[in-house]
Amino acid sequence: DEFSPAWIARLEELYAPGFAFRDPFHEVHGDFATLRKYFQRVLDSLAVTRFHVEDVATGSDGSYVRWRWEWKRKDKDDLHLVPGVTHLRFDRAGKITHHHDLFDAAQGFYEELPIVGAALRAVRKRVAG
């Protein structure tokens, strides 16, 4: 399913009670209302949001999904591409118990902020040499 209001409305179908969600910005444990608000805030702030799944692997500790996120804010014209990986664990009913998104928040988001972004870009250039 695509990340959309319809997908957000189905959280209780997709996630198990007591789930754990974490990304570089938020951590939510078992609170569907908080997770719904967080996802809705993301959607409300973007004009474009598309996830492209590039690879899926399953191991003894769950599944891993490698993806690329295309997003554009409503007040900006640039389309951003953020690569990432999601680690998922499921219960016996197939509902998500653990959802951990891993991506570079500095490159993907913080560098887009006017003051913080300029500082992060400068640091990145210095480190790169």
PDB file of C-alpha atoms in Angstrom, residues 37-124:
ATOM      1  CA  LYS A  37      -0.889  11.983  14.249  1.00  0.00           C
ATOM      2  CA  TYR A  38       2.802  11.687  13.403  1.00  0.00           C
ATOM      3  CA  PHE A  39       2.164  10.089  10.008  1.00  0.00           C
ATOM      4  CA  GLN A  40      -0.616  12.599   9.250  1.00  0.00           C
ATOM      5  CA  ARG A  41       1.690  15.550  10.064  1.00  0.00           C
ATOM      6  CA  VAL A  42       4.224  14.165   7.588  1.00  0.00           C
ATOM      7  CA  LEU A  43       1.569  13.810   4.889  1.00  0.00           C
ATOM      8  CA  ASP A  44       0.094  17.256   5.577  1.00  0.00           C
ATOM      9  CA  SER A  45       3.477  18.958   5.148  1.00  0.00           C
ATOM     10  CA  LEU A  46       4.285  17.345   1.787  1.00  0.00           C
ATOM     11  CA  ALA A  47       3.038  17.949  -1.739  1.00  0.00           C
ATOM     12  CA  VAL A  48       4.663  14.723  -2.982  1.00  0.00           C
ATOM     13  CA  THR A  49       5.511  11.540  -1.098  1.00  0.00           C
ATOM     14  CA  ARG A  50       6.323   8.236  -2.798  1.00  0.00           C
ATOM     15  CA  PHE A  51       8.153   5.184  -1.519  1.00  0.00           C
ATOM     16  CA  HIS A  52       9.877   2.890  -3.981  1.00  0.00           C
ATOM     17  CA  VAL A  53      10.773  -0.539  -2.590  1.00  0.00           C
ATOM     18  CA  GLU A  54      14.114  -1.634  -4.012  1.00  0.00           C
ATOM     19  CA  ASP A  55      14.750  -4.878  -2.154  1.00  0.00           C
ATOM     20  CA  VAL A  56      13.263  -7.115   0.556  1.00  0.00           C
ATOM     21  CA  ALA A  57      15.062  -9.723   2.646  1.00  0.00           C
ATOM     22  CA  THR A  58      13.843 -11.951   5.456  1.00  0.00           C
ATOM     23  CA  GLY A  59      16.087 -13.401   8.123  1.00  0.00           C
ATOM     24  CA  SER A  60      15.874 -14.885  11.594  1.00  0.00           C
ATOM     25  CA  ASP A  61      15.249 -11.449  13.130  1.00  0.00           C
ATOM     26  CA  GLY A  62      12.495 -10.253  10.799  1.00  0.00           C
ATOM     27  CA  SER A  63      12.338  -8.616   7.406  1.00  0.00           C
ATOM     28  CA  TYR A  64      14.342  -5.791   5.920  1.00  0.00           C
ATOM     29  CA  VAL A  65      13.002  -3.483   3.245  1.00  0.00           C
ATOM     30  CA  ARG A  66      15.399  -1.253   1.306  1.00  0.00           C
ATOM     31  CA  TRP A  67      13.591   1.748  -0.144  1.00  0.00           C
ATOM     32  CA  ARG A  68      13.946   5.166  -1.706  1.00  0.00           C
ATOM     33  CA  TRP A  69      11.634   7.965  -0.582  1.00  0.00           C
ATOM     34  CA  GLU A  70      10.773  10.795  -2.948  1.00  0.00           C
ATOM     35  CA  TRP A  71       9.318  13.825  -1.203  1.00  0.00           C
ATOM     36  CA  LYS A  72       8.660  17.482  -1.838  1.00  0.00           C
ATOM     37  CA  ARG A  73       7.377  20.061   0.622  1.00  0.00           C
ATOM     38  CA  LYS A  74       4.396  22.185  -0.313  1.00  0.00           C
ATOM     39  CA  ASP A  75       6.422  25.403  -0.054  1.00  0.00           C
ATOM     40  CA  LYS A  76       9.410  24.174  -2.089  1.00  0.00           C
ATOM     41  CA  ASP A  77       9.830  22.953  -5.647  1.00  0.00           C
ATOM     42  CA  ASP A  78      12.784  20.584  -5.206  1.00  0.00           C
ATOM     43  CA  LEU A  79      12.131  16.852  -5.192  1.00  0.00           C
ATOM     44  CA  HIS A  80      14.285  15.074  -2.606  1.00  0.00           C
ATOM     45  CA  LEU A  81      15.421  11.449  -2.703  1.00  0.00           C
ATOM     46  CA  VAL A  82      16.165   9.746   0.602  1.00  0.00           C
ATOM     47  CA  PRO A  83      17.403   6.148   0.651  1.00  0.00           C
ATOM     48  CA  GLY A  84      16.641   4.025   3.696  1.00  0.00           C
ATOM     49  CA  VAL A  85      16.004   0.631   5.233  1.00  0.00           C
ATOM     50  CA  THR A  86      13.137  -0.548   7.418  1.00  0.00           C
ATOM     51  CA  HIS A  87      13.489  -3.447   9.858  1.00  0.00           C
ATOM     52  CA  LEU A  88      10.164  -5.159  10.569  1.00  0.00           C
ATOM     53  CA  ARG A  89       9.140  -7.916  12.967  1.00  0.00           C
ATOM     54  CA  PHE A  90       5.725  -9.562  12.911  1.00  0.00           C
ATOM     55  CA  ASP A  91       3.541 -11.514  15.324  1.00  0.00           C
ATOM     56  CA  ARG A  92       1.935 -14.874  14.453  1.00  0.00           C
ATOM     57  CA  ALA A  93      -1.068 -13.070  12.948  1.00  0.00           C
ATOM     58  CA  GLY A  94       1.203 -11.151  10.560  1.00  0.00           C
ATOM     59  CA  LYS A  95       0.853  -7.784  12.320  1.00  0.00           C
ATOM     60  CA  ILE A  96       3.857  -5.516  12.808  1.00  0.00           C
ATOM     61  CA  THR A  97       5.341  -5.621  16.307  1.00  0.00           C
ATOM     62  CA  HIS A  98       8.567  -3.738  15.519  1.00  0.00           C
ATOM     63  CA  HIS A  99       9.092  -1.042  12.845  1.00  0.00           C
ATOM     64  CA  HIS A 100      12.461   0.700  12.720  1.00  0.00           C
ATOM     65  CA  ASP A 101      13.222   3.125   9.871  1.00  0.00           C
ATOM     66  CA  LEU A 102      16.897   3.867   9.252  1.00  0.00           C
ATOM     67  CA  PHE A 103      17.945   6.801   7.067  1.00  0.00           C
ATOM     68  CA  ASP A 104      20.266   9.803   7.137  1.00  0.00           C
ATOM     69  CA  ALA A 105      18.110  12.515   8.710  1.00  0.00           C
ATOM     70  CA  ALA A 106      20.817  15.154   8.237  1.00  0.00           C
ATOM     71  CA  GLN A 107      21.083  14.650   4.493  1.00  0.00           C
ATOM     72  CA  GLY A 108      17.421  13.994   3.977  1.00  0.00           C
ATOM     73  CA  PHE A 109      15.861  16.697   6.135  1.00  0.00           C
ATOM     74  CA  TYR A 110      17.998  18.817   8.434  1.00  0.00           C
ATOM     75  CA  GLU A 111      20.208  20.060   5.581  1.00  0.00           C
ATOM     76  CA  GLU A 112      17.064  21.547   4.036  1.00  0.00           C
ATOM     77  CA  LEU A 113      16.501  23.894   6.993  1.00  0.00           C
ATOM     78  CA  PRO A 114      17.861  27.435   6.431  1.00  0.00           C
ATOM     79  CA  ILE A 115      20.234  27.924   9.403  1.00  0.00           C
ATOM     80  CA  VAL A 116      20.793  24.361  10.594  1.00  0.00           C
ATOM     81  CA  GLY A 117      21.140  23.144   7.005  1.00  0.00           C
ATOM     82  CA  ALA A 118      23.879  25.632   6.169  1.00  0.00           C
ATOM     83  CA  ALA A 119      25.851  24.562   9.248  1.00  0.00           C
ATOM     84  CA  LEU A 120      25.433  20.856   8.478  1.00  0.00           C
ATOM     85  CA  ARG A 121      26.484  21.323   4.842  1.00  0.00           C
ATOM     86  CA  ALA A 122      29.582  23.233   5.978  1.00  0.00           C
ATOM     87  CA  VAL A 123      30.517  20.491   8.451  1.00  0.00           C
ATOM     88  CA  ARG A 124      29.958  17.799   5.820  1.00  0.00           C
TER      89      ARG A 124
END
